[in-house]
Amino acid sequence: MGIVEEAHNVKVLGSGERIIVLAHGFGTDQSLWKHLVPHLVDDFRVVLYDNMGAGTTNPEYFDFNRYATLEGYAYDLLAILEELRIESCVFVGHSVSAMIGAVASISRPDLFSKIIMISGSPRYLNDVDYYGGFEQEDLDQLFEAMGSNYKAWCSGFAPLAVGGDMESVAVQEFSRTLFNMRPDIALSVAQTIFQSDMRQILNLVTVPCHILQSMKDLAVPVVVSEYLHQNLGGESIVEVMSSDGHLPQLSSPDIVIPVLLRHIRYDITA
């Protein structure tokens, strides 16, 4: 196993010609995909990895400067694909990883046959003629709460992000992975994500994109999926699912897994 693979806890499962790369979002790790992986391993090679900063990675490897922009994560993704000698993959990116995959695909479109975006957003802040869902004041309060008492913030944020019942297994699971992050790293990652603005690069993304979105998501309003569809540089398709929350593959697998499998197996037809 190479240095990059080890640092990112890379796992390669299953067998098959086509390669699926699964990338998680903020506050989670590769365990986020536990409901999906069993459906893929018979037909595909499945690559799982953890983003640097996840609670499962070595905090000593987290470079605050490198990860102050999404490009740092995109370089990691490209390094993983190179180390595994992957020439083409279907990339499934959740939340921030939807944008990380998009950024990576601009410099190496040949490596991505398509990108499946789940709960992705190019910008979380509202702007003139753009609704991202948050005002700067909202984000400042969120960062302040994270900085003052991280454990209490996790307990409050997890049920809001996941949606549904506070006692649900999905809320407990997200709380666990969120709390596993080192608080200063979690705050830095949250600031990088929530203050990011990737709108200007969308037209450079030429790889086909499948945009999947929950009907109700605290972090990403439904209109954002349509914005992505209108502004991406290549072919794209949107499917709004009847799921609730920002981590629907964890909280509503019965709804989301069949949709995901369909988008993995079938390409956009012109």
CSV table of C-alpha atoms in Angstrom, one decimal:
chain,number,residue,atom,x,y,z
A,1,MET,CA,0.0,0.0,0.0
A,2,GLY,CA,1.3,3.4,-1.0
A,3,ILE,CA,1.8,6.4,1.3
A,4,VAL,CA,-1.3,8.2,-0.1
A,5,GLU,CA,-3.5,5.1,0.3
A,6,GLU,CA,-2.4,4.6,3.8
A,7,ALA,CA,-3.0,8.2,4.9
A,8,HIS,CA,-6.5,8.2,3.4
A,9,ASN,CA,-7.4,4.7,4.6
A,10,VAL,CA,-8.1,3.6,1.1
A,11,LYS,CA,-10.0,0.3,0.6
A,12,VAL,CA,-10.6,-1.4,-2.7
A,13,LEU,CA,-13.5,-3.9,-2.6
A,14,GLY,CA,-15.3,-6.1,-5.2
A,15,SER,CA,-14.5,-7.1,-8.7
A,16,GLY,CA,-15.5,-5.9,-12.1
A,17,GLU,CA,-14.3,-3.8,-15.0
A,18,ARG,CA,-15.8,-0.5,-14.0
A,19,ILE,CA,-14.5,1.4,-11.0
A,20,ILE,CA,-16.7,3.3,-8.6
A,21,VAL,CA,-15.0,5.8,-6.3
A,22,LEU,CA,-17.1,6.9,-3.2
A,23,ALA,CA,-16.2,10.1,-1.5
A,24,HIS,CA,-17.8,11.4,1.8
A,25,GLY,CA,-18.7,14.9,2.9
A,26,PHE,CA,-18.0,17.0,6.0
A,27,GLY,CA,-18.2,15.3,9.4
A,28,THR,CA,-18.3,11.8,8.1
A,29,ASP,CA,-15.9,9.1,6.8
A,30,GLN,CA,-16.2,6.2,4.4
A,31,SER,CA,-18.6,4.4,6.8
A,32,LEU,CA,-21.2,6.8,5.3
A,33,TRP,CA,-21.5,4.4,2.3
A,34,LYS,CA,-22.2,1.2,4.3
A,35,HIS,CA,-25.7,0.8,2.9
A,36,LEU,CA,-24.6,1.2,-0.7
A,37,VAL,CA,-21.4,-0.8,-0.9
A,38,PRO,CA,-23.0,-4.3,-0.6
A,39,HIS,CA,-25.0,-3.5,-3.7
A,40,LEU,CA,-21.9,-2.7,-5.8
A,41,VAL,CA,-19.2,-5.2,-4.9
A,42,ASP,CA,-20.5,-8.0,-7.2
A,43,ASP,CA,-20.4,-5.9,-10.3
A,44,PHE,CA,-17.8,-3.1,-9.7
A,45,ARG,CA,-14.5,-2.4,-8.1
A,46,VAL,CA,-15.3,0.0,-5.3
A,47,VAL,CA,-12.8,2.5,-4.0
A,48,LEU,CA,-13.4,4.0,-0.6
A,49,TYR,CA,-11.3,6.6,1.1
A,50,ASP,CA,-11.4,9.2,3.9
A,51,ASN,CA,-10.9,12.9,3.3
A,52,MET,CA,-8.0,14.4,5.3
A,53,GLY,CA,-9.3,15.8,8.5
A,54,ALA,CA,-11.9,13.1,9.0
A,55,GLY,CA,-11.8,11.6,12.5
A,56,THR,CA,-10.3,8.3,11.0
A,57,THR,CA,-7.3,10.1,9.6
A,58,ASN,CA,-4.1,11.1,11.4
A,59,PRO,CA,-4.6,14.8,12.5
A,60,GLU,CA,-0.8,15.3,12.1
A,61,TYR,CA,-1.3,15.0,8.3
A,62,PHE,CA,-3.8,17.8,8.2
A,63,ASP,CA,-2.1,20.8,6.7
A,64,PHE,CA,-4.3,23.9,7.5
A,65,ASN,CA,-2.9,25.8,4.5
A,66,ARG,CA,-3.3,23.0,2.0
A,67,TYR,CA,-6.9,22.4,3.0
A,68,ALA,CA,-7.9,26.1,3.2
A,69,THR,CA,-9.3,25.6,-0.3
A,70,LEU,CA,-11.1,22.7,-2.0
A,71,GLU,CA,-8.2,22.3,-4.4
A,72,GLY,CA,-6.1,20.7,-1.7
A,73,TYR,CA,-8.7,17.9,-1.4
A,74,ALA,CA,-8.9,17.6,-5.2
A,75,TYR,CA,-5.1,17.1,-5.4
A,76,ASP,CA,-5.5,14.3,-2.8
A,77,LEU,CA,-8.2,12.6,-5.0
A,78,LEU,CA,-6.0,12.8,-8.1
A,79,ALA,CA,-3.1,11.4,-6.1
A,80,ILE,CA,-5.2,8.4,-4.9
A,81,LEU,CA,-6.4,7.7,-8.5
A,82,GLU,CA,-2.8,7.8,-9.7
A,83,GLU,CA,-1.4,5.6,-6.9
A,84,LEU,CA,-4.2,3.0,-7.7
A,85,ARG,CA,-3.4,3.4,-11.4
A,86,ILE,CA,-7.1,4.1,-12.1
A,87,GLU,CA,-7.6,5.3,-15.7
A,88,SER,CA,-11.4,6.0,-15.5
A,89,CYS,CA,-14.0,5.9,-12.8
A,90,VAL,CA,-17.5,6.8,-11.9
A,91,PHE,CA,-17.1,9.3,-9.0
A,92,VAL,CA,-19.8,9.5,-6.4
A,93,GLY,CA,-19.3,12.6,-4.3
A,94,HIS,CA,-21.4,13.5,-1.3
A,95,SER,CA,-21.7,17.2,-0.1
A,96,VAL,CA,-18.3,18.9,-0.4
A,97,SER,CA,-16.9,15.9,-2.3
A,98,ALA,CA,-19.3,16.7,-5.1
A,99,MET,CA,-17.3,19.9,-5.7
A,100,ILE,CA,-14.0,18.2,-4.9
A,101,GLY,CA,-14.7,15.8,-7.8
A,102,ALA,CA,-15.8,18.6,-10.0
A,103,VAL,CA,-12.5,20.5,-9.4
A,104,ALA,CA,-10.4,17.4,-9.9
A,105,SER,CA,-12.2,16.7,-13.2
A,106,ILE,CA,-11.3,20.0,-14.7
A,107,SER,CA,-7.6,19.2,-14.8
A,108,ARG,CA,-8.1,15.5,-15.5
A,109,PRO,CA,-11.5,14.9,-17.3
A,110,ASP,CA,-10.1,11.6,-18.7
A,111,LEU,CA,-10.2,10.1,-15.2
A,112,PHE,CA,-13.9,10.6,-14.7
A,113,SER,CA,-16.5,8.9,-16.9
A,114,LYS,CA,-19.2,10.7,-14.9
A,115,ILE,CA,-19.7,12.4,-11.5
A,116,ILE,CA,-22.7,11.7,-9.3
A,117,MET,CA,-23.3,14.5,-6.9
A,118,ILE,CA,-25.3,14.0,-3.8
A,119,SER,CA,-26.3,17.1,-1.8
A,120,GLY,CA,-23.7,19.2,-3.5
A,121,SER,CA,-23.5,23.0,-3.5
A,122,PRO,CA,-21.2,25.4,-5.3
A,123,ARG,CA,-21.9,28.1,-2.7
A,124,TYR,CA,-23.7,28.1,0.7
A,125,LEU,CA,-24.0,31.9,1.1
A,126,ASN,CA,-26.8,33.9,-0.4
A,127,ASP,CA,-25.7,36.4,-3.0
A,128,VAL,CA,-27.4,38.8,-5.5
A,129,ASP,CA,-29.5,36.5,-7.8
A,130,TYR,CA,-28.3,33.4,-5.9
A,131,TYR,CA,-29.9,31.5,-3.1
A,132,GLY,CA,-27.5,29.3,-1.2
A,133,GLY,CA,-29.5,29.1,2.0
A,134,PHE,CA,-27.3,31.0,4.5
A,135,GLU,CA,-26.5,34.6,5.4
A,136,GLN,CA,-23.0,35.4,6.7
A,137,GLU,CA,-24.5,36.0,10.1
A,138,ASP,CA,-25.8,32.4,10.2
A,139,LEU,CA,-22.3,31.1,9.4
A,140,ASP,CA,-20.6,33.3,11.9
A,141,GLN,CA,-22.9,31.9,14.6
A,142,LEU,CA,-22.3,28.4,13.5
A,143,PHE,CA,-18.5,28.9,13.6
A,144,GLU,CA,-18.7,30.6,17.0
A,145,ALA,CA,-20.8,27.7,18.4
A,146,MET,CA,-18.3,25.1,17.0
A,147,GLY,CA,-15.4,27.0,18.6
A,148,SER,CA,-16.9,27.5,22.0
A,149,ASN,CA,-18.2,24.0,22.7
A,150,TYR,CA,-17.7,21.5,20.0
A,151,LYS,CA,-19.4,18.5,21.6
A,152,ALA,CA,-22.5,20.5,22.3
A,153,TRP,CA,-22.5,21.9,18.8
A,154,CYS,CA,-22.2,18.3,17.4
A,155,SER,CA,-25.2,17.2,19.4
A,156,GLY,CA,-27.3,20.0,18.1
A,157,PHE,CA,-26.1,20.0,14.5
A,158,ALA,CA,-26.3,16.3,13.8
A,159,PRO,CA,-30.2,16.0,14.0
A,160,LEU,CA,-30.6,19.2,12.0
A,161,ALA,CA,-28.3,18.0,9.2
A,162,VAL,CA,-29.7,14.4,9.1
A,163,GLY,CA,-33.3,15.4,9.5
A,164,GLY,CA,-35.9,13.2,11.2
A,165,ASP,CA,-35.8,11.7,14.7
A,166,MET,CA,-33.2,12.7,17.2
A,167,GLU,CA,-32.9,9.1,18.3
A,168,SER,CA,-32.5,7.6,14.9
A,169,VAL,CA,-29.5,5.4,14.1
A,170,ALA,CA,-28.5,7.8,11.3
A,171,VAL,CA,-28.3,10.8,13.7
A,172,GLN,CA,-26.3,8.7,16.2
A,173,GLU,CA,-24.0,7.6,13.4
A,174,PHE,CA,-23.4,11.2,12.1
A,175,SER,CA,-22.9,12.4,15.7
A,176,ARG,CA,-20.2,9.8,16.2
A,177,THR,CA,-18.2,10.6,13.1
A,178,LEU,CA,-18.6,14.4,13.6
A,179,PHE,CA,-17.4,14.1,17.2
A,180,ASN,CA,-14.4,12.0,16.0
A,181,MET,CA,-13.0,15.0,14.3
A,182,ARG,CA,-10.5,17.1,16.2
A,183,PRO,CA,-12.4,20.3,17.0
A,184,ASP,CA,-9.9,22.8,15.5
A,185,ILE,CA,-9.7,20.7,12.3
A,186,ALA,CA,-13.5,20.5,12.2
A,187,LEU,CA,-13.9,24.2,12.5
A,188,SER,CA,-11.2,24.9,9.8
A,189,VAL,CA,-12.9,22.4,7.4
A,190,ALA,CA,-16.3,23.9,8.0
A,191,GLN,CA,-15.0,27.4,7.3
A,192,THR,CA,-13.4,26.3,4.1
A,193,ILE,CA,-16.6,24.5,2.9
A,194,PHE,CA,-19.2,27.1,4.0
A,195,GLN,CA,-17.2,30.1,2.7
A,196,SER,CA,-16.3,28.4,-0.6
A,197,ASP,CA,-17.6,29.8,-3.9
A,198,MET,CA,-17.2,27.4,-6.8
A,199,ARG,CA,-19.7,29.0,-9.1
A,200,GLN,CA,-17.1,30.4,-11.5
A,201,ILE,CA,-15.5,27.0,-12.2
A,202,LEU,CA,-18.8,25.1,-13.0
A,203,ASN,CA,-18.6,25.9,-16.7
A,204,LEU,CA,-15.2,24.3,-16.9
A,205,VAL,CA,-16.6,20.9,-15.7
A,206,THR,CA,-17.2,19.0,-18.9
A,207,VAL,CA,-17.7,15.5,-17.5
A,208,PRO,CA,-21.3,14.3,-17.4
A,209,CYS,CA,-22.9,15.1,-13.9
A,210,HIS,CA,-25.8,13.4,-12.2
A,211,ILE,CA,-27.2,15.8,-9.6
A,212,LEU,CA,-29.1,14.1,-6.7
A,213,GLN,CA,-30.8,16.1,-4.0
A,214,SER,CA,-33.1,15.6,-1.1
A,215,MET,CA,-36.5,17.4,-1.2
A,216,LYS,CA,-35.6,18.9,2.2
A,217,ASP,CA,-32.0,19.6,3.2
A,218,LEU,CA,-30.9,22.0,5.9
A,219,ALA,CA,-27.6,22.8,4.1
A,220,VAL,CA,-28.6,22.8,0.4
A,221,PRO,CA,-31.9,24.3,-0.9
A,222,VAL,CA,-33.5,22.4,-3.8
A,223,VAL,CA,-33.0,25.4,-6.1
A,224,VAL,CA,-29.2,24.8,-5.9
A,225,SER,CA,-29.5,21.5,-7.8
A,226,GLU,CA,-31.2,23.4,-10.6
A,227,TYR,CA,-28.4,26.1,-10.5
A,228,LEU,CA,-25.8,23.3,-10.9
A,229,HIS,CA,-27.7,21.8,-13.8
A,230,GLN,CA,-27.9,25.2,-15.6
A,231,ASN,CA,-24.3,26.2,-15.0
A,232,LEU,CA,-22.2,23.0,-15.4
A,233,GLY,CA,-20.2,22.9,-18.6
A,234,GLY,CA,-21.1,19.4,-19.7
A,235,GLU,CA,-24.3,17.3,-19.8
A,236,SER,CA,-26.2,17.1,-16.5
A,237,ILE,CA,-29.4,15.7,-15.1
A,238,VAL,CA,-31.2,16.4,-11.8
A,239,GLU,CA,-33.2,14.1,-9.7
A,240,VAL,CA,-34.8,15.4,-6.5
A,241,MET,CA,-35.5,12.5,-4.2
A,242,SER,CA,-38.3,12.2,-1.7
A,243,SER,CA,-35.7,11.9,1.1
A,244,ASP,CA,-35.2,14.3,4.0
A,245,GLY,CA,-31.8,15.6,5.1
A,246,HIS,CA,-28.3,16.2,4.0
A,247,LEU,CA,-27.1,12.6,4.3
A,248,PRO,CA,-29.9,10.7,2.6
A,249,GLN,CA,-27.8,7.6,1.8
A,250,LEU,CA,-27.4,7.2,5.6
A,251,SER,CA,-30.9,8.3,6.7
A,252,SER,CA,-33.1,7.1,3.9
A,253,PRO,CA,-31.2,4.2,2.2
A,254,ASP,CA,-34.4,2.5,1.0
A,255,ILE,CA,-35.2,5.6,-1.1
A,256,VAL,CA,-31.7,6.6,-2.1
A,257,ILE,CA,-29.9,3.4,-2.8
A,258,PRO,CA,-32.1,2.4,-5.8
A,259,VAL,CA,-31.8,5.9,-7.2
A,260,LEU,CA,-28.0,5.8,-6.8
A,261,LEU,CA,-27.7,2.4,-8.4
A,262,ARG,CA,-29.7,3.6,-11.4
A,263,HIS,CA,-27.5,6.6,-11.9
A,264,ILE,CA,-24.3,4.6,-11.5
A,265,ARG,CA,-25.5,2.0,-14.1
A,266,TYR,CA,-27.1,4.3,-16.7
A,267,ASP,CA,-25.6,7.2,-18.5
A,268,ILE,CA,-27.4,10.4,-19.5
A,269,THR,CA,-29.0,9.9,-22.9
A,270,ALA,CA,-29.0,12.9,-25.1
